[in-house]
Short mmCIF file of C-alpha atoms and ligand atoms in Angstrom, two decimals:
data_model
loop_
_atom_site.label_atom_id
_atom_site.label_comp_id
_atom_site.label_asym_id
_atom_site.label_seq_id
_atom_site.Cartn_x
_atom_site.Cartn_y
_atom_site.Cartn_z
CA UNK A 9 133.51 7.23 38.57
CA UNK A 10 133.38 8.43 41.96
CA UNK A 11 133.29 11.49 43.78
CA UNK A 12 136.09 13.62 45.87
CA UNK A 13 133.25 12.71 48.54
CA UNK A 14 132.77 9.29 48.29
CA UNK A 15 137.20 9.01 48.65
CA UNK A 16 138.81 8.48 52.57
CA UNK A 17 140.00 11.96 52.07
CA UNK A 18 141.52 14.01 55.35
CA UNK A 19 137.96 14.78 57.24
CA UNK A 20 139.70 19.21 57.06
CA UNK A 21 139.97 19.22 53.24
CA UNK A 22 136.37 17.86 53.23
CA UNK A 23 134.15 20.60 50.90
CA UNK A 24 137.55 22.55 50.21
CA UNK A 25 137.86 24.01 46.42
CA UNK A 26 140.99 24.34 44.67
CA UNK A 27 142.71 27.51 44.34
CA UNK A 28 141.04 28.92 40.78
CA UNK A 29 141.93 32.22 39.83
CA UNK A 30 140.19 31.90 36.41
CA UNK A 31 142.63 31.43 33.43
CA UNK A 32 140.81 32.58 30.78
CA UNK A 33 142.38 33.74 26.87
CA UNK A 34 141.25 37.20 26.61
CA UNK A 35 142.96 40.06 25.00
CA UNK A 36 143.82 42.05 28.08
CA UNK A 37 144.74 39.94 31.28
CA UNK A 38 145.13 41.99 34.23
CA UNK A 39 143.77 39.23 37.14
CA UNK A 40 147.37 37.82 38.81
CA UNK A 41 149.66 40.63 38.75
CA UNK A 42 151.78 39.06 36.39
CA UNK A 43 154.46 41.66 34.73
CA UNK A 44 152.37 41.97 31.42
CA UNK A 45 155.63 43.13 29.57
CA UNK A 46 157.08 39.49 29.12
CA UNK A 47 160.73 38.55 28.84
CA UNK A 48 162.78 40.30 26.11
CA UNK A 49 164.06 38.00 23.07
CA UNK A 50 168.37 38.71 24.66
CA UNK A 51 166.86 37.19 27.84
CA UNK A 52 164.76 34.50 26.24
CA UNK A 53 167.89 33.12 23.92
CA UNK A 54 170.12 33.14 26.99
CA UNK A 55 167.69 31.00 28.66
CA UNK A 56 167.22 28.58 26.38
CA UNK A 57 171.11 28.36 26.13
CA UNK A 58 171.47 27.28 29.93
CA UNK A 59 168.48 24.88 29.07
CA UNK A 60 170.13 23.40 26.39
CA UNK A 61 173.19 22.66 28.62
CA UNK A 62 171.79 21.40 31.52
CA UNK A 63 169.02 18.94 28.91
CA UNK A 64 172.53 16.92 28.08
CA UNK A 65 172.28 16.28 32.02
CA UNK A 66 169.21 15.31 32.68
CA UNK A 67 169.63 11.74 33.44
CA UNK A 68 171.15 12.67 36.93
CA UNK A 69 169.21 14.51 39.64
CA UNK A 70 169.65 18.31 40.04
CA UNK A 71 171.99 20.07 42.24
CA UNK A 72 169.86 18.95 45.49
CA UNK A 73 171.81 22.36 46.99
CA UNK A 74 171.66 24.51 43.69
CA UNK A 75 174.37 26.95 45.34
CA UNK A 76 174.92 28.50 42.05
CA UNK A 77 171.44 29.84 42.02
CA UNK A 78 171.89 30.57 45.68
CA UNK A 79 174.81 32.71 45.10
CA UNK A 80 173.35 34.50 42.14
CA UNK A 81 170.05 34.93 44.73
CA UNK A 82 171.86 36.39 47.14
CA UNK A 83 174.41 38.75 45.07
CA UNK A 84 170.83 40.05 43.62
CA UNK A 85 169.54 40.46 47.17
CA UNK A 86 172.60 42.38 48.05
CA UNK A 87 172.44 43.54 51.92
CA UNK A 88 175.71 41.39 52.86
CA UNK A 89 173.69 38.20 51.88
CA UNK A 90 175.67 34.83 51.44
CA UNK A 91 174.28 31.73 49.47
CA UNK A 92 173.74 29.76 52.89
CA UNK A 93 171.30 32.68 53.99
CA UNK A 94 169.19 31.83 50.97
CA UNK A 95 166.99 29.43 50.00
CA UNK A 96 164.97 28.39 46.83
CA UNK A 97 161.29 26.50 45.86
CA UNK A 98 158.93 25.86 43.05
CA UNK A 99 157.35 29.64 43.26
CA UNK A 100 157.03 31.86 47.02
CA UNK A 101 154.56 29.44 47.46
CA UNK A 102 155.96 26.88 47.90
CA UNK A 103 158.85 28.35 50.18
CA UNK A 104 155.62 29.69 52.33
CA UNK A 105 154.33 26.05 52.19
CA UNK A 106 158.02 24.60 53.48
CA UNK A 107 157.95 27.49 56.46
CA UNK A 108 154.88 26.22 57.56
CA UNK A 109 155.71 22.77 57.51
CA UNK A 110 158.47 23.46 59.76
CA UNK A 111 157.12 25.63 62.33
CA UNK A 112 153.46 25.38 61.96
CA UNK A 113 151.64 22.16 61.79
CA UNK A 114 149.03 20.16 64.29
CA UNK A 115 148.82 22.16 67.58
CA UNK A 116 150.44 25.48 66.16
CA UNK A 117 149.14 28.78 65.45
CA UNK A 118 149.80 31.26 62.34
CA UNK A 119 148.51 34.75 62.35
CA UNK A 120 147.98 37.54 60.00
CA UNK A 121 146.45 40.42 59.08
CA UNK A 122 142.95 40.49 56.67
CA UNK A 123 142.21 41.58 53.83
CA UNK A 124 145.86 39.78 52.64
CA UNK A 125 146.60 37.11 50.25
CA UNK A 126 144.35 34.22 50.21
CA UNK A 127 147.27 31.41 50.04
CA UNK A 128 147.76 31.63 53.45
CA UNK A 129 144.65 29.99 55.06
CA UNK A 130 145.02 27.27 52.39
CA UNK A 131 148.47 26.97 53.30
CA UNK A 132 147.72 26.60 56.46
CA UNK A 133 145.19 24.46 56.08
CA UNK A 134 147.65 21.69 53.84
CA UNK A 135 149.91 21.73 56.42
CA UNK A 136 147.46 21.31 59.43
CA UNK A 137 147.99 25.27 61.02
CA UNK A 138 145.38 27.02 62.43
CA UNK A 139 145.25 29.96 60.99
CA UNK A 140 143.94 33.13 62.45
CA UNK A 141 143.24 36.96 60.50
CA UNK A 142 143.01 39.83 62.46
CA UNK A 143 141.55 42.92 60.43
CA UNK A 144 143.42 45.94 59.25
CA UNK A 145 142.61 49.31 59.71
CA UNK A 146 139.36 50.91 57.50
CA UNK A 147 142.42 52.31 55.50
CA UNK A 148 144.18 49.08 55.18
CA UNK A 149 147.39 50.08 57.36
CA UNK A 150 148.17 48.05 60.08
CA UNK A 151 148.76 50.20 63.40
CA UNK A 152 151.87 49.19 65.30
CA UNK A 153 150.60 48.63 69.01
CA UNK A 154 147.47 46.87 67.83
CA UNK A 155 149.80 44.02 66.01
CA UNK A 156 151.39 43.65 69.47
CA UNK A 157 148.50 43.63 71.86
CA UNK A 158 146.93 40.66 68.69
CA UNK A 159 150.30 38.92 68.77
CA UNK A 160 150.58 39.14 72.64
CA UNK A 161 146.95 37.86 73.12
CA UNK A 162 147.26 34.90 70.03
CA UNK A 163 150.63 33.83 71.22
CA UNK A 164 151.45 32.50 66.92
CA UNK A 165 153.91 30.35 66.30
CA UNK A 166 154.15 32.11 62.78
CA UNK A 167 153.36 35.89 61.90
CA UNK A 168 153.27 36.58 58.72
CA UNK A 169 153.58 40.04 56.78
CA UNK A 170 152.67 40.56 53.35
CA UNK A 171 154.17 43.66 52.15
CA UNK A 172 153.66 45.43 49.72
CA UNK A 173 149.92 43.53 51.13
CA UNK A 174 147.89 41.90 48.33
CA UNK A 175 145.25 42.48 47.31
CA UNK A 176 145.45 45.95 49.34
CA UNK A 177 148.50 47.33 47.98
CA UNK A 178 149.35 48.29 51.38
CA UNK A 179 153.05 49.08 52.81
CA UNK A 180 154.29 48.43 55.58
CA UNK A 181 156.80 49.99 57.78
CA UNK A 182 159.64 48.62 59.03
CA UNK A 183 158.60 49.63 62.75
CA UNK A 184 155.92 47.10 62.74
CA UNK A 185 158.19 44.40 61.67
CA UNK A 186 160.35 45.45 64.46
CA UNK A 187 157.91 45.40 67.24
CA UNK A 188 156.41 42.17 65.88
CA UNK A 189 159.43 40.16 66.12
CA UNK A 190 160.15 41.66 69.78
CA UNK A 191 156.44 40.59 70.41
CA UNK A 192 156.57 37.00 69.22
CA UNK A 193 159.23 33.77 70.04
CA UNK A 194 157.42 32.56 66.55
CA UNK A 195 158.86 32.86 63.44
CA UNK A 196 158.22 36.13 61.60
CA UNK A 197 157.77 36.34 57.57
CA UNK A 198 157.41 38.81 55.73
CA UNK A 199 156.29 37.97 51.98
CA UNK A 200 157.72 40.53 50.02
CA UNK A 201 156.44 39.22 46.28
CA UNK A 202 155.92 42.92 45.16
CA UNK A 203 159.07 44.24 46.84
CA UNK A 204 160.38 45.42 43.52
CA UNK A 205 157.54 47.71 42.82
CA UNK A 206 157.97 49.77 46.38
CA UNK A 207 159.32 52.95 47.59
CA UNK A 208 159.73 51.47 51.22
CA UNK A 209 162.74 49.84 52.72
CA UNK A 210 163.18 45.80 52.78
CA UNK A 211 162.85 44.00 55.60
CA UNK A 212 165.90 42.59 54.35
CA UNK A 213 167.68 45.06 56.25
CA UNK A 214 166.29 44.08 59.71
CA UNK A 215 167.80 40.05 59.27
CA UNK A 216 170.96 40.69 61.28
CA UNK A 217 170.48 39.91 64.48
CA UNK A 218 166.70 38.36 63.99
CA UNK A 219 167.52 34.57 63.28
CA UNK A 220 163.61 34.10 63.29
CA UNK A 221 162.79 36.67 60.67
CA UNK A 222 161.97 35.17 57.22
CA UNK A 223 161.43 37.74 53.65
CA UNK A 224 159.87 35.66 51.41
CA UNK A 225 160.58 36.91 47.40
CA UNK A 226 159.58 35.71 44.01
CA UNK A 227 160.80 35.80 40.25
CA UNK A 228 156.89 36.03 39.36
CA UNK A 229 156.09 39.49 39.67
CA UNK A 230 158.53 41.91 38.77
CA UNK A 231 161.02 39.54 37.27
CA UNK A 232 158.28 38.75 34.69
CA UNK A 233 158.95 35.11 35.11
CA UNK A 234 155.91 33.39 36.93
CA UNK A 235 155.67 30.29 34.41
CA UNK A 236 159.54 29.34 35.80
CA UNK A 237 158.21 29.26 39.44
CA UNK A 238 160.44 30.63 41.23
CA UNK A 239 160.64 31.90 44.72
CA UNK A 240 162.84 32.40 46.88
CA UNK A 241 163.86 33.08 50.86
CA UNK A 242 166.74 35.33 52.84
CA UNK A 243 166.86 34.88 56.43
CA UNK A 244 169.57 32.96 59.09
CA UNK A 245 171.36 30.32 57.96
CA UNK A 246 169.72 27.77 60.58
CA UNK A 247 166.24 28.57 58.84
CA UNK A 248 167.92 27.21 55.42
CA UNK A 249 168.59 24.05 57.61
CA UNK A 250 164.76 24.01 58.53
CA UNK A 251 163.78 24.24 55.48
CA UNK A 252 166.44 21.50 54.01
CA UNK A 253 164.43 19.38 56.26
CA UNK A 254 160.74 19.53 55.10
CA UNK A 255 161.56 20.18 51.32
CA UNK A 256 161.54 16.91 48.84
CA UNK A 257 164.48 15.46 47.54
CA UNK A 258 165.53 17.32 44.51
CA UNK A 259 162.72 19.94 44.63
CA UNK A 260 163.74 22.30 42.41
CA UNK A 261 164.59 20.52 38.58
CA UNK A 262 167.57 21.54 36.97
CA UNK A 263 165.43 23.18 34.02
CA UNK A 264 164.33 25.78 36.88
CA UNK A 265 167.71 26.08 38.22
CA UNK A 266 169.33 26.84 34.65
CA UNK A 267 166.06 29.17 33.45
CA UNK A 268 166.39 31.16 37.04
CA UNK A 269 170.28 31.41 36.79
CA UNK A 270 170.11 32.93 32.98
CA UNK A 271 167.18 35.29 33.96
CA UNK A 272 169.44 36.27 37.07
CA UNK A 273 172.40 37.20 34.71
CA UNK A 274 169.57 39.82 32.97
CA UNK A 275 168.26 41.08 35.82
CA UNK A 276 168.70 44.78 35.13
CA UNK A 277 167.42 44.22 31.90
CA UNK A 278 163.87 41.96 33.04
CA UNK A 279 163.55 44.50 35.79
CA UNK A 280 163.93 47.22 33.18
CA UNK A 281 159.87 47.61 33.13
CA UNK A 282 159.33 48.53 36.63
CA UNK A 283 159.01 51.70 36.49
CA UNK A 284 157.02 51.82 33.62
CA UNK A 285 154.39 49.40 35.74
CA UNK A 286 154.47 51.70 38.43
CA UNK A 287 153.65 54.67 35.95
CA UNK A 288 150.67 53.05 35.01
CA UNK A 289 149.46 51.87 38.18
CA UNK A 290 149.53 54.88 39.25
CA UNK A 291 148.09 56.52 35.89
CA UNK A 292 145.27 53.83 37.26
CA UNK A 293 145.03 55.31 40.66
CA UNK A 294 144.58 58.98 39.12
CA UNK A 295 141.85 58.07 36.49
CA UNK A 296 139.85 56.14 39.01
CA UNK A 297 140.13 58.69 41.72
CA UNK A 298 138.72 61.48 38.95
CA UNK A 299 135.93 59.65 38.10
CA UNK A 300 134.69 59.26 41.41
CA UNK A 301 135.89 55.84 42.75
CA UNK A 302 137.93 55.16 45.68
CA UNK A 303 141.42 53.51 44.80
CA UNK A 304 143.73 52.83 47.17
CA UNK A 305 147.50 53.97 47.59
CA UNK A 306 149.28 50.97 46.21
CA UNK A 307 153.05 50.23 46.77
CA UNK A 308 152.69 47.09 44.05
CA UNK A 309 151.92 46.49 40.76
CA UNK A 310 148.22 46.70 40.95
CA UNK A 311 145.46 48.65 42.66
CA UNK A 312 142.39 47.89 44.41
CA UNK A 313 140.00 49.85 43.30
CA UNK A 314 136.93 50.58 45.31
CA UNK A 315 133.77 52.78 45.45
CA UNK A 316 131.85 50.35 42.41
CA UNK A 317 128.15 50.16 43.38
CA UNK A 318 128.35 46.68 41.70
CA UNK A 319 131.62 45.09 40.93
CA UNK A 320 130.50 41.99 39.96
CA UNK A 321 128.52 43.54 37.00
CA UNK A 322 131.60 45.99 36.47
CA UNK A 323 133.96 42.71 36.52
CA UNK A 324 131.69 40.92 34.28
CA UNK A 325 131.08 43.75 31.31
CA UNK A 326 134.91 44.70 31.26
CA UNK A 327 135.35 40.72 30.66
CA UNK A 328 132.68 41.37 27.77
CA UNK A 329 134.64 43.83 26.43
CA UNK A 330 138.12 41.46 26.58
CA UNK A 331 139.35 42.47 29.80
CA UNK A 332 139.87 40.56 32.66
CA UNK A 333 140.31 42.04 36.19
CA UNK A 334 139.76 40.27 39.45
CA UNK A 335 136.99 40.58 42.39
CA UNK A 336 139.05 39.48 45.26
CA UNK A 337 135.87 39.69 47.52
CA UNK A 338 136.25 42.61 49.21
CA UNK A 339 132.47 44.75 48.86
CA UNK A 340 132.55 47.05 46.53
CA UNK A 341 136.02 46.56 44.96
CA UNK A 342 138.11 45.49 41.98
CA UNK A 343 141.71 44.44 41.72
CA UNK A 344 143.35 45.54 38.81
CA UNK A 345 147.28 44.80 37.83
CA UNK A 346 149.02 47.59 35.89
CA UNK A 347 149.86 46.40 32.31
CA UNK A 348 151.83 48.39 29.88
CA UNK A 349 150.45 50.99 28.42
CA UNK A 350 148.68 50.00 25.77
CA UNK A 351 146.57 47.21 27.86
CA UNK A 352 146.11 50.09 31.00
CA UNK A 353 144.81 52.29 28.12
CA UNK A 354 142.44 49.73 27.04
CA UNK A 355 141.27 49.19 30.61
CA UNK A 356 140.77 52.79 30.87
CA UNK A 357 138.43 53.37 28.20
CA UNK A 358 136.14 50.52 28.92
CA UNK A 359 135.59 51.36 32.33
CA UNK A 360 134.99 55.14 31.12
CA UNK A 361 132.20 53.97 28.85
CA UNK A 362 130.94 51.72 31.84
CA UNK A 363 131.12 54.45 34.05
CA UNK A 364 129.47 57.47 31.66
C1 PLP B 425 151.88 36.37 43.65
C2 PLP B 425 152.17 36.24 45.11
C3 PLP B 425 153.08 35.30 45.57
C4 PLP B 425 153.89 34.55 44.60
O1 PLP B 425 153.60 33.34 44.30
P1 PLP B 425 154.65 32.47 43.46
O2 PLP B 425 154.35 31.13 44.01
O3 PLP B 425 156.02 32.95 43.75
O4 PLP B 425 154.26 32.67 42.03
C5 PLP B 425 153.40 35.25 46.91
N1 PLP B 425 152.81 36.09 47.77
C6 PLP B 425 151.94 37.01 47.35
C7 PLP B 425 151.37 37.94 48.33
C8 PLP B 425 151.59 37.10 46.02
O5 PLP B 425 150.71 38.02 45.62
#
């Protein structure tokens, strides 16, 4: 047996490491910012219903188009959306790893804003994009005329948003977005994976008029349906045809396509939980900020939780005690995803006794 050294490999992904968020079987998960709550049994049955249906066909190749998912997508979306203004992959990732294969690549330029979610270097780096982060503000905002003067002095062929911001929690305001696309002849995303979970406006409302804005959403996160992978993209219809041109033949399997279309049909029902997650997260943000610690405002299902003299050693004894969180790097901090009640009331208590 070799090595990944001793192989011809691409001289960039030389020394790279996979993307590992550790999976580990604890009690109390609270690491990915998955919706802890699960998919109701109505929801489940109806699901494996449209599976059943579409097994019988699996000889043939999917729906290369899948404009029954697309028209569910974009009835959900609402905003005036039609099915050719929408667009579907294997998870957000993937539909962020399709926009950058059509308008970043060799000799092209993305640009965001740091601390934000750690896909998009890698992303980047796959599809041969430089990728450049300027920092936030000490509060984690971004302020409007500095994201101008950055955009105006990087010149990006791709800005991208990520709002609500992981791992920060952050929102956004729809100015920035505004003044960003005016800025830029790139493309502008905005990856709104935690959309569900805010009080703030969509960008979804700025896409008339902006054929080279991109909102990026997901079925991972507050559709409770991560292991489905699906994610999914509004934005003109000529980006659709950009991204008909980079995606594989038959990307997304007709399993996906029937599991997605069922969950759609129950989507008040799967999105049912939301406000319970945001009740917690935000019980999270008032126990923390009593005892001392420093979270941050948080417009997503989670909260990054700073002001730890050592969060490795916190991180470590709350996985002792069953629960896992996640250290996303940042000095000082923890990440920690709301979970229902029972699991936030867990987390509680062992970080009390920690704490005392
Ligand atoms: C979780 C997350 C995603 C979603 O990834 P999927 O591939 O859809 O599961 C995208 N963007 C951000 C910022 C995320 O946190």
């Amino acid at each position: 047996m070799s090595t990944l050294d001793d192989l011809p490999i691409r001289e960039d992904l030389r020394g790279q490491k996979p993307y590992g968020a550790p999976q580990l079987d604890v009690p109390v998960s609270l690491n990915v910012n998955e919706n802890t709550f699960g998919i109701p049994e109505a929801v489940a049955l109806s699901i494996i219903e449209k599976l059943a249906k579409a097994t019988v066909s699996l000889n043939r190749y999917p729906d290369r188009e899948f404009l029954d998912l697309r028209t569910q997508l974009a009835s959900f979306l609402g905003h005036d959306l039609a099915a050719h203004q929408v667009w579907a992959a294997n998870g957000s990732n993937e539909i962020l790893q399709q926009l950058f294969s059509a308008f970043g690549g060799p000799g092209r330029v993305a640009l965001s804003f740091g601390p934000t979610y750690s896909m998009y270097p890698n992303i980047a780096r796959i599809t041969m994009t430089e990728y450049l982060e300027k920092p936030r503000q000490a509060d984690f905002s971004l302020d409007l005329n500095q994201v101008v003067s950055q955009i105006q002095e990087v010149q990006p062929d791709i800005v991208i948003f990520c709002s609500p911001n992981n791992p920060t929690g952050t929102a956004l305001s729809l100015d920035v977005i505004e003044a960003a696309y005016s800025a830029t002849k790139g493309i502008v995303i905005v990856d709104e994976a935690y959309a569900e979970f805010s009080n703030n406006p969509s960008a979804l409302g700025l896409l008339p008029g902006r054929p080279r804005l991109v909102v990026s959403r997901t079925m991972s996160k507050a559709f409770a349906f991560a292991g489905a992978r699906l994610g999914y993209l509004a934005a003109d219809a000529a980006v659709v045809d950009a991204m008909r041109i980079v995606r594989l033949p038959y990307h997304l399997s007709a399993l996906t396509q029937a599991a997605a279309s069922a969950a759609l049909e129950h989507s008040s029902l799967l999105l049912e939980n939301v406000e319970k997650i945001k009740h917690q997260r935000d019980r999270i943000i008032a126990a923390t900020a009593e005892w001392g610690l420093s979270p941050y405002r948080s417009d997503a299902n989670f909260v990054l939780v700073g002001g730890f003299s050592d969060s490795q050693a916190v991180f470590d004894q709350l996985l002792r005690a069953g629960v896992l969180v996640r250290n996303v790097g940042i000095p000082n901090t923890l990440r920690i995803t709301a979970g229902t009640e029972a699991e936030t009331t867990k987390l509680l208590a062992e970080l009390a006794l920690l704490l005392d």
